Amino acid sequence: MKVLKFGGTSVGSAQRMKGVAKLITGERNIIVLSAMSGTTNSLVEISDYLYKKNPEGANETINSLEKKYKKHVEELYTTNEMKRKTLEFIKEEFNYLRSFTKGIFTIFEEKIIVGQGEIISTNMVTNYLIEQGYNAALIPALEFMRTDKNSEPDLEYISKNIKIQLDKVPEKDIYITQGFIASSTSPKTTTTLGREGSDFTAAIFANCLEAEEVTIWKDVDGLRNADPKRFPDTQKI
Ligand code: ASP
Ligand code: MG
């Protein structure tokens, strides 16, 4: 078994999602995905508005994000059936986000909101793979990705429960799941592994499944001799 992780840029558009599908081969591999690039930032922005008791601001960001997703869905699928199914899911997701604009807002609600990007991207990619004839299934990370009372991954629980989830949908070639999000035990709620946490998720799953390999895919043109954000004249090696 191998674990492959694709980050926000790799799933950043319908086109990129199609590219990810081409990279997935082999049997019984686990694909860990981030949210589409920019989405987690928008979800943080929505939370910031809600902390500041500005539901109008939050709704504006929710509406413009929903618009973007509807466009991605139009571009991603070829069949009307999958378009309709995924648009229905998107509608439910964004209505769920809107439900947070009424009522109290605390760190618990914030954690749920910022994790929705991964819920959306994994559903979209799974539906795409199924539409394209891949033998794929979504396994929900919140069912097995758990942190303990010190906010550290509970490796024993994860090892046991990831296998239970895989056994529920046996004989699939590809299992898609969410990076970044987790369930915490005390208090019992949804949490995250912190920004940019999906690489860590992939490493944890690989460890718990004693995978032969974990690959953190990067959507770049190659390896450079220095960080191009810090040096002007880097060269591709
Ligand atoms: N989507 C999350 C973030 O933007 C986690 C990740 O991409 O690794 O921080
Ligand atoms: Mg990343």
Short mmCIF file of C-alpha atoms and ligand atoms in Angstrom, two decimals:
data_model
loop_
_atom_site.label_atom_id
_atom_site.label_comp_id
_atom_site.label_asym_id
_atom_site.label_seq_id
_atom_site.Cartn_x
_atom_site.Cartn_y
_atom_site.Cartn_z
CA MET A 1 0.00 0.00 0.00
CA LYS A 2 1.18 3.51 -0.85
CA VAL A 3 0.09 6.90 0.44
CA LEU A 4 0.03 9.82 -2.00
CA LYS A 5 -0.64 13.34 -0.84
CA PHE A 6 -1.69 16.20 -3.12
CA GLY A 7 -1.73 19.76 -1.81
CA GLY A 8 -3.89 22.77 -2.54
CA THR A 9 -2.17 23.76 -5.79
CA SER A 10 -2.35 20.19 -7.11
CA VAL A 11 -6.14 20.25 -6.71
CA GLY A 12 -6.42 24.02 -7.29
CA SER A 13 -8.65 23.88 -10.38
CA ALA A 14 -10.75 21.39 -12.34
CA GLN A 15 -7.81 21.03 -14.70
CA ARG A 16 -5.38 20.26 -11.87
CA MET A 17 -7.82 17.71 -10.39
CA LYS A 18 -7.86 15.94 -13.74
CA GLY A 19 -4.06 15.95 -13.61
CA VAL A 20 -4.10 14.29 -10.19
CA ALA A 21 -6.30 11.48 -11.55
CA LYS A 22 -3.63 10.74 -14.19
CA LEU A 23 -0.97 10.32 -11.48
CA ILE A 24 -2.93 7.75 -9.51
CA THR A 25 -2.03 4.18 -10.39
CA GLY A 26 -1.73 0.87 -8.61
CA GLU A 27 -3.90 -0.94 -6.14
CA ARG A 28 -5.18 -0.08 -2.69
CA ASN A 29 -3.50 3.29 -2.51
CA ILE A 30 -4.54 6.05 -0.14
CA ILE A 31 -4.83 9.54 -1.56
CA VAL A 32 -4.72 12.37 0.98
CA LEU A 33 -5.96 15.72 -0.28
CA SER A 34 -5.82 19.33 0.89
CA ALA A 35 -8.48 21.90 0.18
CA MET A 36 -8.35 23.67 -3.21
CA SER A 37 -5.77 26.47 -2.96
CA GLY A 38 -7.14 29.63 -1.38
CA THR A 39 -10.14 27.87 0.16
CA THR A 40 -8.76 27.46 3.69
CA ASN A 41 -7.80 31.15 3.67
CA SER A 42 -11.38 32.06 2.66
CA LEU A 43 -12.74 29.85 5.44
CA VAL A 44 -10.44 31.57 7.94
CA GLU A 45 -11.74 34.91 6.61
CA ILE A 46 -15.35 33.76 7.16
CA SER A 47 -14.47 32.78 10.73
CA ASP A 48 -12.80 36.14 11.33
CA TYR A 49 -15.97 37.93 10.22
CA LEU A 50 -18.04 35.77 12.55
CA TYR A 51 -15.73 36.43 15.51
CA LYS A 52 -16.23 40.13 14.78
CA LYS A 53 -20.02 39.59 14.66
CA ASN A 54 -20.20 40.54 11.00
CA PRO A 55 -22.51 37.95 9.38
CA GLU A 56 -22.91 40.11 6.24
CA GLY A 57 -19.15 39.98 5.60
CA ALA A 58 -19.15 36.23 6.21
CA ASN A 59 -22.08 35.70 3.84
CA GLU A 60 -20.40 37.71 1.13
CA THR A 61 -17.29 35.49 1.29
CA ILE A 62 -19.47 32.36 1.43
CA ASN A 63 -21.41 33.48 -1.66
CA SER A 64 -18.34 34.27 -3.74
CA LEU A 65 -16.67 30.98 -2.72
CA GLU A 66 -19.81 29.04 -3.64
CA LYS A 67 -19.85 30.71 -7.04
CA LYS A 68 -16.27 29.57 -7.66
CA TYR A 69 -17.12 25.99 -6.70
CA LYS A 70 -20.13 25.89 -8.99
CA LYS A 71 -17.82 26.87 -11.83
CA HIS A 72 -15.27 24.19 -10.88
CA VAL A 73 -18.05 21.58 -10.93
CA GLU A 74 -19.17 22.70 -14.40
CA GLU A 75 -15.60 22.31 -15.66
CA LEU A 76 -14.75 19.06 -13.93
CA TYR A 77 -17.47 16.59 -14.86
CA THR A 78 -18.62 15.40 -18.23
CA THR A 79 -21.85 13.69 -17.23
CA ASN A 80 -24.93 15.64 -16.19
CA GLU A 81 -25.58 13.07 -13.51
CA MET A 82 -22.27 13.71 -11.70
CA LYS A 83 -22.60 17.47 -12.20
CA ARG A 84 -26.04 17.39 -10.61
CA LYS A 85 -24.94 15.13 -7.76
CA THR A 86 -21.89 17.27 -6.95
CA LEU A 87 -23.79 20.57 -7.27
CA GLU A 88 -26.30 19.20 -4.76
CA PHE A 89 -23.44 18.39 -2.39
CA ILE A 90 -21.93 21.88 -2.88
CA LYS A 91 -25.29 23.46 -2.14
CA GLU A 92 -25.63 21.49 1.12
CA GLU A 93 -22.06 22.35 2.12
CA PHE A 94 -22.53 26.08 1.59
CA ASN A 95 -25.89 26.07 3.38
CA TYR A 96 -24.08 24.35 6.23
CA LEU A 97 -21.49 27.17 6.24
CA ARG A 98 -24.34 29.73 6.24
CA SER A 99 -25.84 28.06 9.30
CA PHE A 100 -22.81 29.28 11.30
CA THR A 101 -23.65 32.94 10.57
CA LYS A 102 -26.55 32.66 13.01
CA GLY A 103 -25.90 31.95 16.67
CA ILE A 104 -22.79 31.83 18.82
CA PHE A 105 -19.34 31.55 17.34
CA THR A 106 -16.43 30.01 19.23
CA ILE A 107 -13.24 28.14 18.47
CA PHE A 108 -15.31 24.94 18.08
CA GLU A 109 -17.35 26.39 15.22
CA GLU A 110 -14.18 27.87 13.71
CA LYS A 111 -12.46 24.46 13.56
CA ILE A 112 -15.46 22.93 11.81
CA ILE A 113 -15.54 25.76 9.26
CA VAL A 114 -11.84 25.76 8.37
CA GLY A 115 -11.96 22.01 7.77
CA GLN A 116 -14.71 22.15 5.16
CA GLY A 117 -12.29 22.79 2.27
CA GLU A 118 -10.91 19.27 2.58
CA ILE A 119 -14.42 17.81 2.85
CA ILE A 120 -15.34 19.54 -0.42
CA SER A 121 -12.16 18.74 -2.40
CA THR A 122 -12.21 15.04 -1.46
CA ASN A 123 -15.86 14.69 -2.47
CA MET A 124 -15.22 16.44 -5.78
CA VAL A 125 -12.18 14.32 -6.65
CA THR A 126 -13.84 11.06 -5.57
CA ASN A 127 -16.87 11.83 -7.75
CA TYR A 128 -14.56 12.68 -10.63
CA LEU A 129 -12.61 9.43 -10.29
CA ILE A 130 -15.83 7.41 -10.13
CA GLU A 131 -17.18 9.23 -13.18
CA GLN A 132 -13.99 8.38 -15.04
CA GLY A 133 -14.36 4.70 -14.19
CA TYR A 134 -11.79 4.41 -11.39
CA ASN A 135 -12.52 1.91 -8.62
CA ALA A 136 -12.44 4.59 -5.91
CA ALA A 137 -14.07 5.28 -2.54
CA LEU A 138 -14.02 8.11 -0.04
CA ILE A 139 -13.09 7.23 3.54
CA PRO A 140 -13.98 10.00 6.00
CA ALA A 141 -10.90 11.06 8.00
CA LEU A 142 -12.97 12.18 10.98
CA GLU A 143 -13.90 8.52 11.57
CA PHE A 144 -10.31 7.47 12.25
CA MET A 145 -8.02 10.51 12.47
CA ARG A 146 -8.03 11.29 16.16
CA THR A 147 -5.95 13.47 18.44
CA ASP A 148 -5.45 12.71 22.13
CA LYS A 149 -5.67 14.95 25.19
CA ASN A 150 -2.27 16.49 24.34
CA SER A 151 -3.51 17.30 20.81
CA GLU A 152 -1.13 14.69 19.41
CA PRO A 153 -2.27 12.04 16.91
CA ASP A 154 -3.46 8.93 18.73
CA LEU A 155 -1.53 6.43 16.62
CA GLU A 156 -3.04 3.35 18.23
CA TYR A 157 -6.60 4.54 17.59
CA ILE A 158 -5.78 5.69 14.06
CA SER A 159 -4.09 2.37 13.14
CA LYS A 160 -7.08 0.36 14.34
CA ASN A 161 -9.80 2.57 12.90
CA ILE A 162 -8.28 3.35 9.50
CA LYS A 163 -8.25 -0.42 8.89
CA ILE A 164 -11.89 -0.67 9.96
CA GLN A 165 -12.84 2.07 7.47
CA LEU A 166 -10.86 0.40 4.67
CA ASP A 167 -12.53 -2.95 5.38
CA LYS A 168 -15.95 -1.31 5.07
CA VAL A 169 -15.24 -0.70 1.37
CA PRO A 170 -12.97 -3.61 0.42
CA GLU A 171 -11.52 -4.24 -3.01
CA LYS A 172 -11.16 -0.63 -4.03
CA ASP A 173 -8.02 0.48 -5.86
CA ILE A 174 -8.10 4.04 -4.57
CA TYR A 175 -9.13 5.41 -1.20
CA ILE A 176 -9.51 9.17 -0.97
CA THR A 177 -9.39 10.92 2.37
CA GLN A 178 -8.94 14.35 3.93
CA GLY A 179 -5.69 15.82 5.17
CA PHE A 180 -5.58 18.45 7.91
CA ILE A 181 -8.76 17.54 9.82
CA ALA A 182 -9.15 15.32 12.86
CA SER A 183 -11.53 14.44 15.67
CA SER A 184 -10.39 15.33 19.14
CA THR A 185 -11.42 13.39 22.24
CA SER A 186 -11.28 16.02 24.96
CA PRO A 187 -13.36 17.95 24.23
CA LYS A 188 -15.13 15.73 21.70
CA THR A 189 -15.08 17.92 18.60
CA THR A 190 -13.58 18.50 15.18
CA THR A 191 -10.08 19.89 15.11
CA THR A 192 -7.20 20.43 12.68
CA LEU A 193 -3.51 19.62 12.65
CA GLY A 194 -2.71 23.30 12.06
CA ARG A 195 -2.15 25.17 8.81
CA GLU A 196 -0.30 23.15 6.19
CA GLY A 197 -1.07 20.05 8.24
CA SER A 198 -1.93 17.65 5.42
CA ASP A 199 1.64 16.49 4.85
CA PHE A 200 1.63 15.40 8.47
CA THR A 201 -1.69 13.56 7.94
CA ALA A 202 -0.18 11.61 5.04
CA ALA A 203 2.88 10.65 7.10
CA ILE A 204 0.69 9.50 10.00
CA PHE A 205 -1.46 7.31 7.75
CA ALA A 206 1.60 5.80 6.09
CA ASN A 207 3.03 4.99 9.49
CA CYS A 208 -0.22 3.52 10.84
CA LEU A 209 -0.71 1.35 7.75
CA GLU A 210 2.96 0.40 7.51
CA ALA A 211 2.78 1.64 3.94
CA GLU A 212 5.67 0.84 1.60
CA GLU A 213 5.88 4.47 0.53
CA VAL A 214 4.52 7.96 1.16
CA THR A 215 4.76 10.58 -1.59
CA ILE A 216 4.14 14.27 -1.01
CA TRP A 217 3.39 15.54 -4.51
CA LYS A 218 4.26 19.16 -5.32
CA ASP A 219 2.81 21.03 -8.28
CA VAL A 220 6.11 22.55 -9.44
CA ASP A 221 8.22 22.39 -12.59
CA GLY A 222 11.18 20.80 -10.79
CA LEU A 223 13.66 21.15 -7.94
CA ARG A 224 15.57 24.45 -7.78
CA ASN A 225 18.94 25.17 -6.22
CA ALA A 226 17.45 27.66 -3.72
CA ASP A 227 14.10 28.99 -2.53
CA PRO A 228 12.82 31.19 -5.41
CA LYS A 229 10.80 33.25 -2.93
CA ARG A 230 14.06 34.34 -1.30
CA PHE A 231 16.56 34.43 -4.17
CA PRO A 232 15.98 36.08 -7.56
CA ASP A 233 18.15 33.90 -9.85
CA THR A 234 17.48 30.30 -8.90
CA GLN A 235 18.12 27.51 -11.36
CA LYS A 236 16.25 24.31 -11.99
CA ILE A 237 18.42 21.28 -11.23
N1 ASP B 1 -5.77 23.23 3.69
C1 ASP B 1 -4.94 23.39 4.87
C2 ASP B 1 -4.18 24.70 4.80
O1 ASP B 1 -4.33 25.45 3.84
C3 ASP B 1 -4.03 22.24 5.12
C4 ASP B 1 -2.99 21.98 4.06
O2 ASP B 1 -3.13 22.46 2.94
O3 ASP B 1 -2.04 21.28 4.32
O4 ASP B 1 -3.47 25.00 5.71
MG MG B 2 0.97 22.42 1.58
#
